[in-house]
Short mmCIF file of C-alpha atoms in Angstrom, two decimals:
data_model
loop_
_atom_site.label_atom_id
_atom_site.label_comp_id
_atom_site.label_asym_id
_atom_site.label_seq_id
_atom_site.Cartn_x
_atom_site.Cartn_y
_atom_site.Cartn_z
CA MET A 1 -7.26 -9.42 19.86
CA ASN A 2 -4.39 -9.26 17.40
CA LEU A 3 -6.02 -10.07 14.06
CA HIS A 4 -2.77 -9.91 12.14
CA SER A 5 -1.13 -12.89 13.80
CA SER A 6 -0.83 -14.45 17.21
CA SER A 7 1.74 -17.07 16.25
CA ASP A 8 4.46 -18.05 18.68
CA ILE A 9 6.97 -17.11 15.95
CA PRO A 10 7.99 -13.49 16.56
CA HIS A 11 7.11 -11.30 13.62
CA GLY A 12 10.54 -9.72 13.55
CA ALA A 13 12.22 -13.12 13.32
CA VAL A 14 10.03 -14.12 10.40
CA LEU A 15 10.61 -10.88 8.57
CA ASN A 16 14.36 -11.26 8.99
CA THR A 17 14.30 -14.77 7.54
CA ILE A 18 12.52 -13.59 4.42
CA ALA A 19 14.83 -10.64 3.85
CA THR A 20 17.81 -12.77 2.76
CA PRO A 21 18.59 -14.75 0.70
CA PRO A 22 16.37 -13.99 -2.30
CA VAL A 23 13.14 -15.96 -2.32
CA ILE A 24 13.34 -16.80 -6.03
CA SER A 25 16.26 -18.16 -8.03
CA GLY A 26 16.88 -20.26 -11.11
CA TRP A 27 16.02 -17.59 -13.66
CA THR A 28 17.39 -18.15 -17.15
CA PRO A 29 18.06 -15.49 -19.83
CA GLY A 30 14.86 -16.44 -21.67
CA ASP A 31 12.56 -16.10 -18.68
CA GLU A 32 12.16 -12.32 -18.97
CA ALA A 33 10.84 -12.70 -22.51
CA ASN A 34 8.67 -15.67 -21.51
CA PHE A 35 7.09 -14.07 -18.44
CA GLY A 36 3.38 -13.72 -19.14
CA ARG A 37 3.74 -15.74 -22.34
CA LYS A 38 5.05 -19.23 -21.55
CA PRO A 39 5.31 -21.38 -18.41
CA PHE A 40 8.72 -22.05 -16.88
CA PHE A 41 10.28 -23.49 -13.73
CA LEU A 42 11.85 -21.46 -10.93
CA SER A 43 13.61 -22.35 -7.70
CA HIS A 44 12.76 -20.83 -4.32
CA THR A 45 13.75 -20.85 -0.65
CA LEU A 46 10.32 -21.26 0.97
CA ALA A 47 10.44 -25.03 1.60
CA GLY A 48 10.75 -25.41 5.37
CA HIS A 49 10.08 -21.71 5.94
CA PRO A 50 8.46 -21.01 9.35
CA LEU A 51 5.56 -19.13 7.77
CA PHE A 52 4.40 -22.33 6.09
CA GLN A 53 4.53 -24.71 9.05
CA LEU A 54 1.11 -26.19 9.82
CA ASP A 55 0.88 -24.60 13.28
CA ARG A 56 1.50 -21.18 11.73
CA LEU A 57 -1.02 -21.83 8.95
CA HIS A 58 -3.59 -22.99 11.51
CA GLN A 59 -3.22 -19.63 13.25
CA LEU A 60 -3.45 -17.83 9.91
CA ALA A 61 -6.73 -19.63 9.15
CA GLN A 62 -8.12 -18.52 12.52
CA ASP A 63 -7.05 -14.93 11.86
CA ILE A 64 -8.64 -14.91 8.39
CA HIS A 65 -11.88 -16.29 9.83
CA ALA A 66 -11.90 -13.59 12.52
CA ALA A 67 -11.20 -10.91 9.92
CA THR A 68 -14.06 -12.05 7.69
CA LEU A 69 -16.45 -12.00 10.65
CA ASP A 70 -15.33 -8.46 11.51
CA ARG A 71 -15.16 -7.44 7.83
CA LEU A 72 -11.62 -6.18 8.28
CA SER A 73 -10.44 -7.26 4.82
CA CYS A 74 -12.03 -6.88 1.43
CA ASP A 75 -10.85 -10.10 -0.18
CA CYS A 76 -9.29 -12.56 2.28
CA CYS A 77 -11.34 -15.69 2.97
CA LEU A 78 -11.17 -19.42 3.62
CA ARG A 79 -12.33 -21.93 1.02
CA ILE A 80 -12.64 -25.56 2.08
CA TRP A 81 -13.62 -28.41 -0.20
CA ARG A 82 -13.40 -32.15 -0.75
CA ASP A 83 -13.32 -34.19 -3.94
CA ARG A 84 -16.33 -36.31 -4.82
CA PRO A 85 -15.21 -39.93 -4.40
CA ASP A 86 -17.77 -41.28 -6.89
CA LEU A 87 -16.19 -39.57 -9.91
CA SER A 88 -13.58 -40.88 -12.33
CA GLY A 89 -10.22 -39.18 -12.76
CA THR A 90 -11.33 -37.36 -15.90
CA GLU A 91 -14.55 -36.20 -14.25
CA ARG A 92 -12.63 -34.92 -11.22
CA MET A 93 -10.32 -32.74 -13.29
CA SER A 94 -12.90 -31.56 -15.83
CA SER A 95 -15.22 -29.37 -13.79
CA TRP A 96 -15.59 -27.56 -10.47
CA ARG A 97 -18.77 -29.60 -10.02
CA SER A 98 -16.42 -32.36 -8.89
CA LYS A 99 -15.73 -30.40 -5.70
CA ILE A 100 -17.97 -30.37 -2.64
CA GLN A 101 -17.81 -27.02 -0.86
CA VAL A 102 -17.48 -27.42 2.91
CA GLU A 103 -18.78 -24.79 5.32
CA LEU A 104 -17.57 -25.04 8.91
CA ALA A 105 -20.39 -24.07 11.27
CA ARG A 106 -19.71 -20.74 12.97
CA GLU A 107 -20.69 -22.02 16.42
CA ASP A 108 -18.08 -24.81 16.42
CA PHE A 109 -15.63 -23.33 13.92
CA THR A 110 -12.62 -23.46 16.26
CA ASP A 111 -13.04 -27.18 17.01
CA ALA A 112 -13.79 -28.06 13.38
CA LEU A 113 -10.74 -26.16 12.14
CA ALA A 114 -8.57 -27.83 14.80
CA ALA A 115 -9.80 -31.25 13.63
CA LEU A 116 -9.02 -30.35 10.02
CA PHE A 117 -5.46 -29.32 10.88
CA ALA A 118 -5.02 -32.43 13.04
CA ASP A 119 -5.72 -34.45 9.89
CA PHE A 120 -3.22 -32.32 7.99
CA ARG A 121 -0.53 -32.95 10.61
CA ALA A 122 -1.21 -36.68 10.36
CA GLY A 123 -0.94 -36.49 6.57
CA ARG A 124 -4.47 -37.76 6.03
CA GLY A 125 -7.98 -36.57 5.39
CA SER A 126 -10.09 -35.73 2.36
CA MET A 127 -10.53 -31.97 2.74
CA SER A 128 -8.37 -29.19 1.32
CA ILE A 129 -8.26 -25.50 2.24
CA MET A 130 -7.31 -22.26 0.51
CA LEU A 131 -6.22 -19.36 2.71
CA CYS A 132 -7.01 -16.66 0.18
CA LEU A 133 -5.23 -13.29 0.13
CA ALA A 134 -3.31 -13.99 3.35
CA ASP A 135 -1.27 -10.84 2.75
CA GLN A 136 -4.31 -8.67 3.43
CA ILE A 137 -4.57 -9.78 7.05
CA ASP A 138 -1.08 -10.89 8.12
CA PRO A 139 1.95 -8.54 7.99
CA ASP A 140 4.44 -11.40 7.65
CA PHE A 141 2.74 -12.71 4.52
CA ARG A 142 2.42 -9.14 3.28
CA ALA A 143 6.18 -8.70 3.63
CA LEU A 144 6.81 -11.99 1.84
CA LEU A 145 4.52 -10.97 -1.01
CA ALA A 146 6.34 -7.64 -1.32
CA ARG A 147 9.67 -9.46 -1.58
CA GLU A 148 8.39 -11.93 -4.18
CA ARG A 149 6.75 -9.17 -6.18
CA SER A 150 9.87 -7.00 -6.26
CA GLU A 151 12.09 -9.92 -7.29
CA ILE A 152 9.76 -10.95 -10.10
CA ALA A 153 9.31 -7.37 -11.27
CA ALA A 154 13.06 -6.77 -11.35
CA ILE A 155 13.93 -9.90 -13.30
CA ALA A 156 10.87 -10.06 -15.57
CA GLY A 157 11.22 -6.45 -16.61
CA VAL A 158 7.95 -5.29 -15.03
CA ALA A 159 8.15 -1.76 -13.67
CA ALA A 160 6.86 -1.56 -10.10
CA PRO A 161 4.36 1.26 -10.91
CA ASP A 162 2.86 -0.99 -13.61
CA ILE A 163 1.76 -3.57 -11.01
CA THR A 164 -1.83 -2.69 -10.17
CA PHE A 165 -2.70 -5.49 -7.74
CA SER A 166 -1.11 -8.59 -6.20
CA GLY A 167 -1.88 -11.24 -3.63
CA LEU A 168 -0.65 -14.37 -1.87
CA THR A 169 -2.85 -17.43 -1.27
CA VAL A 170 -1.79 -20.55 0.64
CA ILE A 171 -3.20 -23.91 -0.51
CA ILE A 172 -3.17 -27.02 1.69
CA SER A 173 -4.30 -30.00 -0.38
CA ALA A 174 -5.35 -33.44 0.81
CA PRO A 175 -3.58 -36.53 -0.56
CA GLU A 176 -4.56 -37.16 -4.20
CA ALA A 177 -6.69 -34.00 -4.32
CA VAL A 178 -7.40 -32.58 -7.78
CA THR A 179 -7.77 -28.91 -8.70
CA PRO A 180 -10.08 -28.92 -11.75
CA TYR A 181 -9.29 -27.40 -15.13
CA HIS A 182 -9.61 -23.60 -15.05
CA ASN A 183 -7.73 -20.42 -15.80
CA ASP A 184 -7.02 -17.16 -13.97
CA LEU A 185 -7.03 -13.51 -14.95
CA GLU A 186 -3.57 -12.76 -13.55
CA GLN A 187 0.09 -13.68 -13.84
CA ASN A 188 0.83 -16.42 -11.32
CA VAL A 189 3.78 -18.19 -9.72
CA LEU A 190 2.95 -21.40 -7.81
CA PHE A 191 5.53 -22.25 -5.13
CA GLN A 192 5.65 -25.85 -3.89
CA ILE A 193 6.58 -25.98 -0.20
CA GLN A 194 5.61 -29.45 1.08
CA GLY A 195 4.73 -32.62 -0.81
CA CYS A 196 4.67 -33.16 -4.56
CA LYS A 197 2.11 -32.48 -7.27
CA ASP A 198 1.79 -32.33 -11.05
CA VAL A 199 0.61 -29.14 -12.77
CA TYR A 200 -0.80 -29.58 -16.28
CA LEU A 201 -0.63 -26.32 -18.23
CA TYR A 202 -2.13 -25.45 -21.63
CA SER A 203 -1.33 -22.58 -23.98
CA GLN A 204 -3.49 -19.50 -23.57
CA ASP A 205 -2.70 -18.64 -27.20
CA ASP A 206 -4.25 -21.82 -28.64
CA PRO A 207 -7.78 -20.94 -29.87
CA VAL A 208 -8.81 -24.60 -29.71
CA VAL A 209 -7.88 -24.67 -26.03
CA LEU A 210 -9.16 -21.18 -25.21
CA PRO A 211 -11.94 -19.83 -27.47
CA GLN A 212 -12.78 -16.14 -27.44
CA ASP A 213 -16.12 -16.58 -25.66
CA VAL A 214 -14.37 -18.34 -22.77
CA ILE A 215 -11.79 -15.56 -22.48
CA GLU A 216 -14.58 -12.98 -22.29
CA ALA A 217 -16.45 -15.01 -19.67
CA VAL A 218 -13.32 -15.32 -17.52
CA ALA A 219 -12.67 -11.59 -17.91
CA ALA A 220 -16.22 -11.03 -16.68
CA GLY A 221 -15.51 -13.00 -13.51
CA ASP A 222 -16.66 -16.53 -14.40
CA GLY A 223 -13.77 -18.57 -13.04
CA ALA A 224 -15.41 -21.84 -14.13
CA ALA A 225 -15.98 -20.81 -17.76
CA ALA A 226 -13.05 -22.85 -19.11
CA ARG A 227 -14.14 -26.48 -19.56
CA TYR A 228 -11.92 -29.44 -20.32
CA ARG A 229 -12.86 -31.13 -23.59
CA ALA A 230 -11.64 -34.32 -25.23
CA GLU A 231 -10.26 -32.44 -28.23
CA ILE A 232 -7.62 -30.68 -26.12
CA SER A 233 -6.16 -33.87 -24.66
CA ASN A 234 -2.41 -34.16 -25.28
CA ARG A 235 -2.07 -30.38 -25.69
CA GLU A 236 -0.83 -29.91 -22.12
CA ALA A 237 2.67 -29.73 -20.65
CA CYS A 238 3.22 -31.38 -17.27
CA TYR A 239 5.30 -29.57 -14.63
CA ARG A 240 6.34 -31.78 -11.73
CA LEU A 241 6.55 -29.71 -8.54
CA GLU A 242 8.60 -30.73 -5.53
CA PRO A 243 9.53 -28.63 -2.48
CA GLY A 244 11.80 -25.81 -3.63
CA LEU A 245 10.36 -25.63 -7.15
CA ALA A 246 7.84 -23.18 -8.59
CA VAL A 247 6.14 -22.80 -11.96
CA HIS A 248 5.00 -19.62 -13.68
CA HIS A 249 1.43 -19.67 -15.02
CA PRO A 250 0.94 -17.02 -17.72
CA LEU A 251 -2.19 -14.90 -17.71
CA LEU A 252 -5.25 -16.98 -18.79
CA ALA A 253 -3.23 -20.20 -19.27
CA PRO A 254 -5.65 -23.08 -18.51
CA HIS A 255 -4.39 -25.67 -16.04
CA TRP A 256 -5.34 -28.42 -13.66
CA VAL A 257 -3.41 -29.94 -10.75
CA LYS A 258 -3.09 -33.48 -9.37
CA ASN A 259 -1.68 -33.99 -5.89
CA ASP A 260 0.48 -37.01 -5.04
CA ARG A 261 -0.44 -39.39 -2.22
CA ASN A 262 0.79 -36.81 0.25
CA LEU A 263 -0.31 -33.64 1.94
CA SER A 264 0.67 -30.66 -0.19
CA VAL A 265 1.38 -27.09 0.90
CA SER A 266 1.72 -24.52 -1.89
CA ALA A 267 1.74 -20.74 -2.13
CA SER A 268 0.21 -18.99 -5.10
CA MET A 269 1.55 -15.49 -5.77
CA PHE A 270 -0.31 -13.51 -8.41
CA LEU A 271 -0.04 -10.05 -9.86
CA ASN A 272 -1.93 -7.87 -12.29
CA THR A 273 -0.38 -5.15 -14.40
CA ARG A 274 -1.75 -2.12 -16.21
CA ALA A 275 -1.50 -4.08 -19.46
CA SER A 276 -3.39 -7.12 -18.11
CA ASP A 277 -6.07 -4.88 -16.59
CA GLU A 278 -6.51 -3.00 -19.87
CA LEU A 279 -6.85 -6.27 -21.77
CA ALA A 280 -9.42 -7.53 -19.25
CA HIS A 281 -11.40 -4.30 -19.55
CA ALA A 282 -11.40 -4.55 -23.36
CA HIS A 283 -12.69 -8.14 -23.13
CA GLN A 284 -15.38 -7.00 -20.66
CA ALA A 285 -16.54 -4.26 -23.02
CA ASN A 286 -16.64 -6.74 -25.91
CA ARG A 287 -18.75 -9.13 -23.86
CA ILE A 288 -21.32 -6.42 -23.19
CA LEU A 289 -21.31 -5.41 -26.86
CA ARG A 290 -21.86 -9.05 -27.81
CA GLN A 291 -24.88 -9.19 -25.49
CA MET A 292 -26.25 -6.23 -27.45
CA GLY A 293 -25.92 -8.05 -30.77
CA VAL A 294 -22.58 -6.56 -31.84
CA HIS A 295 -19.78 -8.94 -32.82
CA PRO A 296 -16.43 -7.24 -32.09
CA PRO A 297 -13.13 -8.93 -32.98
CA PRO A 298 -10.68 -9.95 -30.22
CA PRO A 299 -9.08 -6.93 -28.56
CA ASP A 300 -5.97 -5.34 -30.01
CA LEU A 301 -4.75 -2.63 -27.66
CA SER A 302 -2.72 -1.08 -30.45
CA GLN A 303 -6.05 -0.01 -31.98
CA PRO A 304 -7.71 3.23 -30.79
CA ALA A 305 -11.16 1.63 -30.37
CA ASP A 306 -9.88 -1.05 -28.00
CA ARG A 307 -7.75 1.44 -26.07
CA LEU A 308 -10.87 3.58 -25.65
CA LYS A 309 -12.87 0.59 -24.36
CA ALA A 310 -10.14 -0.20 -21.83
CA LEU A 311 -9.90 3.44 -20.73
CA MET A 312 -13.66 3.74 -20.30
CA LEU A 313 -13.91 0.59 -18.15
CA ARG A 314 -10.88 1.62 -16.09
CA LYS A 315 -12.42 5.01 -15.36
CA MET A 316 -15.74 3.40 -14.47
CA SER A 317 -13.99 0.90 -12.18
CA GLY A 318 -12.38 3.55 -10.00
CA PRO A 319 -9.31 2.79 -7.85
CA ARG A 320 -7.74 -0.68 -8.13
CA ASP A 321 -8.10 -1.25 -4.41
CA SER A 322 -9.34 -4.84 -4.25
CA TYR A 323 -9.41 -8.08 -6.21
CA SER A 324 -13.02 -7.47 -7.21
CA SER A 325 -12.41 -3.87 -8.32
CA LEU A 326 -11.35 -5.19 -11.74
CA TYR A 327 -15.02 -6.00 -12.38
CA ARG A 328 -16.55 -2.86 -10.87
CA GLY A 329 -16.64 -0.84 -14.10
CA MET A 330 -18.13 -3.74 -16.05
CA GLU A 331 -20.97 -4.06 -13.53
CA ARG A 332 -21.63 -0.32 -13.71
CA LEU A 333 -21.66 -0.42 -17.52
CA LYS A 334 -24.03 -3.40 -17.47
CA ASP A 335 -26.38 -1.46 -15.20
CA ALA A 336 -26.18 1.61 -17.44
CA THR A 337 -26.89 -0.36 -20.62
CA ALA A 338 -29.55 -2.67 -19.15
CA PRO A 339 -32.56 -0.73 -20.60
CA LEU A 340 -30.99 -0.69 -24.06
CA ARG A 341 -30.13 -4.39 -23.89
CA ARG A 342 -33.69 -5.24 -22.84
CA ALA A 343 -35.08 -3.18 -25.73
CA LEU A 344 -32.78 -4.90 -28.22
CA ASP A 345 -33.77 -8.31 -26.86
CA ALA A 346 -37.44 -7.44 -27.33
CA ILE A 347 -36.79 -6.32 -30.92
CA ARG A 348 -34.93 -9.56 -31.67
CA ARG A 349 -37.74 -11.67 -30.18
CA ARG A 350 -40.36 -9.89 -32.29
CA ALA A 351 -38.22 -10.28 -35.40
CA ALA A 352 -37.89 -14.01 -34.75
#
């Protein structure tokens, strides 16, 4: 069985269509300086692209499922969910508890997936699906990611060797679906391919929006650590996405997404750099220090102590060969310091 793709679209034809013209356009002179710092719009050529037709994505979902069963890929997976209909609009966008995770039974997976995509083709249904890290299993999506990554690196002034990891995830969202408030530990560009949606982005530099303890929790792998609160209302900027438009999400920028009354197909391209990895490692070290009763200030990689923290966690993490490898060193350090942390906890309990 060909686990990369068995689509009727020849791979060579797809690769030729993504070679020219450039995928991304609409850059302005200020975008290089804003990349990784502020959101901005881009234009792209992926609307109507054969890789993102529902038949092709149905096949991709089957291939990802087969790969996860055979453990052929470290990170790629399918995530299926539906919104809870009993919640208000604010409740739906405030927490991941508003989502109901859906598991398709292995024994009837093929039929259940076919029914899900039949609903997508009809523009109806209540379930949404993420085809995570499609580039790891499909060479056509891998080629597309490489093209997007090189274009962004060239225009944003990011040297190719400084990119440590990248990935491409496809998101098919049901009409009126909501992606709850959260933030991500990578630079992201969200490409809108079919349908319309609104992306509400908040500043990652606003300490009211993003306190230090939340940053450290996200750096430690808690993707649900950021919580929407009433005091940050009206601090967001709304980016209206239509087919052919994309928006850049800076590293750690909190956001939530509201789909229109239409099926939506989007592609999320993310990348990590040496600088973003070093910052994450410094936050991870600070989180462990905080658990030991130390209260370090926010990281400043111009300072030797924070550079040393980042270097230590990077060395303990080993090669950056998967999405989860960013957290490997932190887990090893936690294991190494566990006896000391337990002893300190016991001392604090006796002192109390």
